[in-house]
Amino acid sequence: MPRPSVRDRLLAAGLETLRTQGFNGCGVQDITAAAGVPKGSFYNHFDSKEALGAAVVDQYMRVSDERLAPLQDTSLTPLRRLRVYFAAQVDMLVETKFECGCLLANFAAELADHSPLIRERVAASFAAWARRIEDVLREAQAAGEVAGDVSPDMLATFMLGAWEGAVLRARVEKARAPLDGFLWLAFDRSLSQGTPACTR
Amino acid sequence: MPRPSVRDRLLAAGLETLRTQGFNGCGVQDITAAAGVPKGSFYNHFDSKEALGAAVVDQYMRVSDERLAPLQDTSLTPLRRLRVYFAAQVDMLVETKFECGCLLANFAAELADHSPLIRERVAASFAAWARRIEDVLREAQAAGEVAGDVSPDMLATFMLGAWEGAVLRARVEKARAPLDGFLWLAFDRSLSQGTPACTR
């Protein structure tokens, strides 16, 4: 295997450092130190920490992509696939003691007002993620698992928002209850059993 | 009216500065400058920026408290009260061009792993807010507006999470659609009309 390029090492270290420290919680030097490259080499590859931050959003989406595999598992019903996918994310968050959370949500909270470059990259990544969920919801509608008269786009956005909010709450509570509540209300109760969460 | 004390000015300026810049996006000097007090006076009132951050969480809850007034408006049904409350927050976010968002979510994202002091304060504030919503949901259950066999605690947590996630998404999209989707799926469709969002 070829040795990773300096750029690849900066990207990997940037992802790790920005996820754990936050964008404003670290400097370029923390990232070059984590990458094991001279500080001066940073600007050969990225114009600014902001430019690295934007590239890190894409890198995060690439490394997260494999986690979406359950959504392709056609041995399960569409809705079951979604539940398996989110339940695996819950397990991962519990294993990592709720640390770091979701880079998209963290950058949204920290940078939406300060970096149009990163804000747009985060928006595009959220939209791509929502589309993956929307596709499965559309299948679930075709299979009769989900009401057919709700926009799957709107439902995917709502579901992703409910997930991100549950992750934030779990992180401050250091407890899985908000995540289990999400799974139960989004899937076991509302979606799967025909007995909605909030309706008589 | 008496002149606000230095501590009160630091609290007000701290809330404004930490909300707009993020915790790690500003320093003590930015806060003392915004408060119009000498930098040296800061440590007469707070041990650290972290201590001010924790006090700012409480200050945020105090100034946000009046927004909860619609939840007391018994001329409306319990569920209607909740919708009016959240719809007013949507209007405010639209007016302010989705800037700043919610301090609790922002501190959760930025500081959950770094400041136990602020994390616990944010957790307590989320819990207090959720209890206010839970109380109205319990009334809605008693009034037959919401299914009686779902824990109002879990439902309030889910609703607050869906709200926070929608706010984050609206902030990166610079668009109200995720917030309108929240209102529609949480209230118009799921809760009020007896035709749930996600169920046949």
Coordinates of C-alpha atoms in Angstrom, one line a residue:
Chain A
M1 CA 0.0 0.0 0.0
P2 CA 1.5 3.4 -0.9
R3 CA 2.2 5.8 2.0
P4 CA -0.7 8.3 2.3
S5 CA 0.1 11.6 0.8
V6 CA 0.6 14.7 3.0
R7 CA -2.8 15.9 1.9
D8 CA -4.4 12.6 2.9
R9 CA -2.7 12.7 6.3
L10 CA -3.9 16.3 6.8
L11 CA -7.4 15.3 5.9
A12 CA -7.5 12.3 8.2
A13 CA -5.9 14.3 11.1
G14 CA -8.2 17.3 10.3
L15 CA -11.2 15.1 10.6
E16 CA -10.1 13.6 13.9
T17 CA -9.0 16.9 15.4
L18 CA -11.9 19.0 14.2
R19 CA -14.4 16.3 15.4
T20 CA -12.9 16.0 18.8
Q21 CA -11.9 19.6 19.5
G22 CA -14.4 21.6 17.4
F23 CA -13.5 24.1 14.7
N24 CA -12.5 26.9 17.0
G25 CA -11.2 24.6 19.7
C26 CA -8.0 23.8 17.7
G27 CA -5.5 25.5 15.5
V28 CA -3.7 24.5 12.3
Q29 CA -0.7 23.5 14.4
D30 CA -2.8 20.9 16.3
I31 CA -3.8 19.4 13.0
T32 CA -0.3 19.3 11.5
A33 CA 1.0 17.9 14.8
A34 CA -1.6 15.1 14.6
A35 CA -0.8 14.5 11.0
G36 CA 2.9 14.4 11.8
V37 CA 3.8 16.9 9.1
P38 CA 5.6 20.2 9.3
K39 CA 3.3 23.1 10.0
G40 CA 4.6 24.9 6.9
S41 CA 3.4 22.1 4.7
F42 CA -0.2 22.8 5.5
Y43 CA -0.6 25.8 3.2
N44 CA 0.8 23.8 0.3
H45 CA -2.4 21.8 0.4
F46 CA -5.1 24.1 1.9
D47 CA -5.5 27.8 1.7
S48 CA -6.9 28.1 5.2
K49 CA -8.2 26.1 8.2
E50 CA -11.7 27.0 6.7
A51 CA -10.7 25.3 3.4
L52 CA -9.6 22.2 5.3
G53 CA -12.8 22.3 7.3
A54 CA -14.8 22.2 4.1
A55 CA -12.8 19.3 2.7
V56 CA -13.2 17.5 6.1
V57 CA -17.0 17.6 5.7
D58 CA -16.6 15.7 2.4
Q59 CA -14.1 13.3 4.1
Y60 CA -16.6 12.7 6.9
M61 CA -19.3 11.8 4.4
R62 CA -16.9 9.4 2.6
V63 CA -15.9 7.6 5.8
S64 CA -19.6 7.6 7.0
D65 CA -20.8 6.2 3.7
E66 CA -20.1 2.5 4.6
R67 CA -22.4 2.9 7.6
L68 CA -25.3 3.4 5.1
A69 CA -24.9 -0.3 4.0
P70 CA -28.0 -1.5 5.9
L71 CA -30.1 0.7 3.7
Q72 CA -29.2 -1.5 0.8
D73 CA -30.1 -4.8 2.5
T74 CA -33.1 -5.9 0.5
S75 CA -33.5 -9.0 2.7
L76 CA -35.2 -6.5 5.1
T77 CA -38.3 -4.4 4.5
P78 CA -37.5 -0.8 3.8
L79 CA -38.6 0.4 7.2
R80 CA -36.7 -2.3 8.9
R81 CA -33.6 -1.3 7.0
L82 CA -34.0 2.3 8.3
R83 CA -34.4 1.0 11.9
V84 CA -31.3 -1.2 11.6
Y85 CA -29.3 1.7 10.3
F86 CA -30.3 4.1 13.1
A87 CA -30.0 1.4 15.8
A88 CA -26.4 0.7 14.7
Q89 CA -25.6 4.5 15.1
V90 CA -27.1 4.3 18.6
D91 CA -24.8 1.4 19.4
M92 CA -21.8 3.3 18.1
L93 CA -22.7 6.4 20.1
V94 CA -23.1 4.3 23.3
E95 CA -19.8 2.6 22.7
T96 CA -18.0 5.9 22.2
K97 CA -19.7 7.3 25.4
F98 CA -21.6 9.8 23.2
E99 CA -18.4 11.7 22.3
C100 CA -18.0 13.8 19.2
G101 CA -21.6 13.2 17.9
C102 CA -22.2 14.2 14.3
L103 CA -19.7 16.5 12.5
L104 CA -22.5 18.0 10.4
A105 CA -24.5 19.0 13.4
N106 CA -21.4 20.3 15.2
F107 CA -20.3 22.4 12.3
A108 CA -23.9 23.6 11.7
A109 CA -24.1 24.8 15.3
E110 CA -20.6 26.4 15.4
L111 CA -20.1 27.7 11.9
A112 CA -23.5 28.4 10.2
D113 CA -23.2 32.1 10.9
H114 CA -19.4 32.4 10.3
S115 CA -18.4 30.3 7.3
P116 CA -20.5 30.4 4.2
L117 CA -18.1 27.9 2.6
I118 CA -18.6 25.3 5.4
R119 CA -22.2 26.1 5.8
E120 CA -22.9 25.3 2.2
R121 CA -20.9 22.1 2.3
V122 CA -22.8 21.0 5.5
A123 CA -26.1 21.8 3.8
A124 CA -25.2 19.8 0.8
S125 CA -24.1 16.8 2.9
F126 CA -27.3 16.9 5.0
A127 CA -29.3 17.0 1.8
A128 CA -27.4 14.0 0.3
W129 CA -27.9 12.1 3.6
A130 CA -31.6 13.0 3.6
R131 CA -32.0 11.8 0.1
R132 CA -30.7 8.4 1.0
I133 CA -33.3 8.2 3.7
E134 CA -36.0 9.6 1.5
D135 CA -35.3 6.9 -1.1
V136 CA -35.9 4.2 1.5
L137 CA -39.0 6.0 2.8
R138 CA -40.3 6.1 -0.8
E139 CA -39.8 2.3 -1.0
A140 CA -41.6 2.0 2.3
Q141 CA -44.5 3.9 0.9
A142 CA -44.6 1.7 -2.2
A143 CA -44.5 -1.4 0.1
G144 CA -47.4 0.1 2.2
E145 CA -45.3 0.4 5.3
V146 CA -45.6 4.2 5.5
A147 CA -48.5 6.5 4.7
G148 CA -48.4 7.3 1.0
D149 CA -49.7 10.9 1.3
V150 CA -46.8 12.4 3.1
S151 CA -43.9 13.9 1.2
P152 CA -41.0 11.5 1.7
D153 CA -38.7 14.5 1.4
M154 CA -40.3 16.3 4.3
L155 CA -40.5 13.1 6.3
A156 CA -36.8 12.3 5.7
T157 CA -35.9 15.9 6.8
F158 CA -38.1 15.5 9.9
M159 CA -36.6 12.1 10.8
L160 CA -33.0 13.4 10.3
G161 CA -33.7 16.4 12.5
A162 CA -35.3 14.3 15.2
W163 CA -32.1 12.1 15.0
E164 CA -29.7 15.0 15.3
G165 CA -31.7 16.5 18.2
A166 CA -31.7 13.2 20.0
V167 CA -27.9 12.9 19.5
L168 CA -27.3 16.4 21.0
R169 CA -29.5 15.6 24.0
A170 CA -27.8 12.2 24.5
R171 CA -24.5 13.9 24.5
V172 CA -25.4 16.3 27.3
E173 CA -27.3 13.7 29.3
K174 CA -24.5 11.1 28.7
A175 CA -27.4 8.7 28.4
R176 CA -29.0 6.7 25.6
A177 CA -32.6 7.4 26.6
P178 CA -33.2 10.1 24.0
L179 CA -31.8 7.8 21.3
D180 CA -33.9 4.9 22.4
G181 CA -36.9 7.3 22.5
F182 CA -36.1 8.3 18.9
L183 CA -36.0 4.7 17.7
W184 CA -39.2 3.8 19.5
L185 CA -41.3 6.8 18.4
A186 CA -39.9 6.9 14.9
F187 CA -40.1 3.2 14.2
D188 CA -41.6 0.9 16.7
R189 CA -44.6 3.0 17.5
S190 CA -45.2 5.5 14.6
L191 CA -44.0 3.9 11.5
S192 CA -44.2 0.1 12.0
Q193 CA -47.2 -0.7 14.1
G194 CA -49.8 1.5 12.5
T195 CA -50.3 3.1 15.9
P196 CA -48.8 6.6 15.7
A197 CA -46.9 8.2 18.4
C198 CA -48.9 11.3 18.8
T199 CA -52.4 10.5 17.7
R200 CA -55.4 9.0 19.3
Chain B
M1 CA -33.9 52.2 37.4
P2 CA -30.6 51.4 39.0
R3 CA -27.6 51.1 36.7
P4 CA -26.9 47.4 35.9
S5 CA -24.1 46.0 38.0
V6 CA -20.9 45.0 36.4
R7 CA -21.9 41.4 36.9
D8 CA -25.2 41.9 35.1
R9 CA -23.4 43.7 32.2
L10 CA -21.0 40.8 31.9
L11 CA -23.8 38.3 31.9
A12 CA -25.8 40.2 29.2
A13 CA -22.7 40.8 27.1
G14 CA -21.6 37.2 27.6
L15 CA -24.9 35.9 26.4
E16 CA -24.8 38.1 23.3
T17 CA -21.2 37.4 22.5
L18 CA -21.2 33.6 23.2
R19 CA -24.4 33.2 21.2
T20 CA -23.1 35.0 18.2
Q21 CA -19.5 33.9 18.3
G22 CA -19.6 30.5 19.9
F23 CA -17.8 29.6 23.1
N24 CA -14.4 29.1 21.4
G25 CA -15.0 31.8 18.9
C26 CA -14.4 34.6 21.4
G27 CA -12.3 35.5 24.3
V28 CA -12.8 37.1 27.7
Q29 CA -11.7 40.4 26.2
D30 CA -14.4 40.3 23.6
I31 CA -16.9 40.0 26.4
T32 CA -15.5 42.7 28.6
A33 CA -15.3 45.0 25.5
A34 CA -19.0 44.3 24.7
A35 CA -19.9 44.9 28.3
G36 CA -17.9 48.2 28.4
V37 CA -16.0 47.1 31.5
P38 CA -12.3 46.8 32.1
K39 CA -10.9 43.4 31.3
G40 CA -9.4 43.1 34.8
S41 CA -12.9 43.3 36.4
F42 CA -14.0 40.1 34.8
Y43 CA -12.3 37.9 37.3
N44 CA -13.8 39.7 40.2
H45 CA -17.1 38.2 39.1
F46 CA -16.3 34.9 37.3
D47 CA -13.5 32.5 37.9
S48 CA -13.2 31.7 34.2
K49 CA -14.8 32.0 30.8
E50 CA -16.3 28.5 31.5
A51 CA -17.9 29.8 34.7
L52 CA -19.4 32.7 32.8
G53 CA -20.6 30.2 30.1
A54 CA -22.4 28.2 32.8
A55 CA -24.1 31.4 34.2
V56 CA -25.0 32.4 30.6
V57 CA -26.9 29.2 30.2
D58 CA -29.1 30.2 33.2
Q59 CA -29.4 33.7 31.8
Y60 CA -30.5 32.4 28.4
M61 CA -33.2 30.3 30.1
R62 CA -34.4 33.4 32.1
V63 CA -34.7 35.6 29.1
S64 CA -36.3 32.8 27.0
D65 CA -38.8 32.1 29.8
E66 CA -41.3 34.8 28.6
R67 CA -41.5 33.1 25.2
L68 CA -43.1 30.2 27.0
A69 CA -46.2 32.4 27.7
P70 CA -48.3 30.8 25.0
L71 CA -48.1 27.5 26.9
Q72 CA -50.2 29.1 29.7
D73 CA -52.9 30.4 27.4
T74 CA -55.8 28.3 28.5
S75 CA -58.1 30.0 25.9
L76 CA -56.4 27.5 23.5
T77 CA -56.4 23.7 23.6
P78 CA -53.2 22.2 25.0
L79 CA -52.0 21.1 21.6
R80 CA -52.8 24.4 20.0
R81 CA -50.8 26.2 22.7
L82 CA -47.8 24.1 21.8
R83 CA -48.2 24.8 18.1
V84 CA -48.5 28.6 18.7
Y85 CA -45.4 28.4 20.9
F86 CA -43.3 26.7 18.3
A87 CA -44.7 28.7 15.4
A88 CA -43.7 31.9 17.2
Q89 CA -40.1 30.5 17.5
V90 CA -40.2 29.8 13.7
D91 CA -41.2 33.5 13.0
M92 CA -38.4 34.7 15.2
L93 CA -35.8 32.5 13.5
V94 CA -37.0 33.7 10.1
E95 CA -36.9 37.4 11.2
T96 CA -33.3 36.9 12.5
K97 CA -32.3 35.1 9.2
F98 CA -31.7 31.9 11.2
E99 CA -28.8 33.4 13.0
C100 CA -27.6 32.2 16.4
G101 CA -30.1 29.4 16.7
C102 CA -30.5 27.9 20.2
L103 CA -27.7 28.4 22.7
L104 CA -28.4 25.0 24.4
A105 CA -27.9 23.1 21.1
N106 CA -24.9 25.2 20.2
F107 CA -23.2 24.6 23.6
A108 CA -24.2 20.9 23.5
A109 CA -22.5 20.6 20.1
E110 CA -19.4 22.6 21.0
L111 CA -18.8 21.8 24.6
A112 CA -20.5 18.5 25.6
D113 CA -17.1 16.7 25.5
H114 CA -15.0 19.6 27.0
S115 CA -16.8 21.2 29.9
P116 CA -18.7 19.0 32.4
L117 CA -19.8 22.2 34.1
I118 CA -21.5 23.6 31.0
R119 CA -22.7 20.2 29.8
E120 CA -24.5 19.6 33.1
R121 CA -26.1 23.1 33.0
V122 CA -27.2 22.5 29.4
A123 CA -28.7 19.1 30.4
A124 CA -30.6 20.6 33.3
S125 CA -31.9 23.4 31.0
F126 CA -33.0 21.0 28.3
A127 CA -34.7 18.9 31.0
A128 CA -36.5 21.9 32.4
W129 CA -37.7 23.0 29.0
A130 CA -38.8 19.4 28.1
R131 CA -40.8 19.3 31.4
R132 CA -42.7 22.5 30.3
I133 CA -43.6 20.7 27.1
E134 CA -44.4 17.5 28.8
D135 CA -46.8 19.2 31.1
V136 CA -48.8 20.5 28.2
L137 CA -48.6 17.1 26.4
R138 CA -50.0 15.6 29.6
E139 CA -52.9 18.1 29.5
A140 CA -53.4 17.2 25.8
Q141 CA -53.6 13.6 26.7
A142 CA -56.2 14.3 29.4
A143 CA -58.1 16.4 26.9
G144 CA -58.0 13.5 24.4
E145 CA -55.9 15.4 21.9
V146 CA -52.9 13.1 22.1
A147 CA -52.7 9.3 22.5
G148 CA -52.8 8.4 26.2
D149 CA -50.5 5.4 26.0
V150 CA -47.3 7.2 25.1
S151 CA -45.1 8.6 27.9
P152 CA -45.4 12.4 27.7
D153 CA -41.8 12.6 28.9
M154 CA -40.5 10.5 25.9
L155 CA -42.8 12.4 23.6
A156 CA -41.6 15.8 24.9
T157 CA -38.0 14.7 24.5
F158 CA -38.6 13.5 20.9
M159 CA -40.4 16.8 20.0
L160 CA -37.7 19.0 21.4
G161 CA -35.1 16.9 19.6
A162 CA -37.0 17.2 16.3
W163 CA -37.2 20.9 16.9
E164 CA -33.5 21.4 17.6
G165 CA -32.6 19.3 14.6
A166 CA -34.9 21.3 12.4
V167 CA -33.3 24.5 13.7
L168 CA -29.8 23.3 12.8
R169 CA -30.9 22.3 9.3
A170 CA -32.7 25.6 8.8
R171 CA -29.5 27.4 9.8
V172 CA -27.4 25.7 7.2
E173 CA -30.1 25.9 4.5
K174 CA -30.9 29.5 5.4
A175 CA -34.5 28.4 4.7
R176 CA -37.6 27.9 6.8
A177 CA -38.7 24.6 5.1
P178 CA -37.3 22.3 7.8
L179 CA -39.1 24.4 10.5
D180 CA -42.4 24.4 8.6
G181 CA -42.0 20.6 8.1
F182 CA -41.5 20.2 11.8
L183 CA -44.7 22.2 12.5
W184 CA -46.7 20.3 9.9
L185 CA -45.5 16.8 10.9
A186 CA -45.5 17.4 14.7
F187 CA -48.9 19.2 14.8
D188 CA -51.0 19.6 11.8
R189 CA -50.6 16.1 10.6
S190 CA -49.6 13.8 13.5
L191 CA -51.0 15.3 16.6
S192 CA -54.1 17.3 15.6
Q193 CA -55.8 15.6 12.8
G194 CA -55.7 12.0 14.0
T195 CA -53.9 11.1 10.8
P196 CA -50.3 10.4 11.8
A197 CA -47.3 11.4 9.8
C198 CA -45.8 8.1 9.3
T199 CA -48.5 5.5 9.5
R200 CA -51.0 4.2 7.1

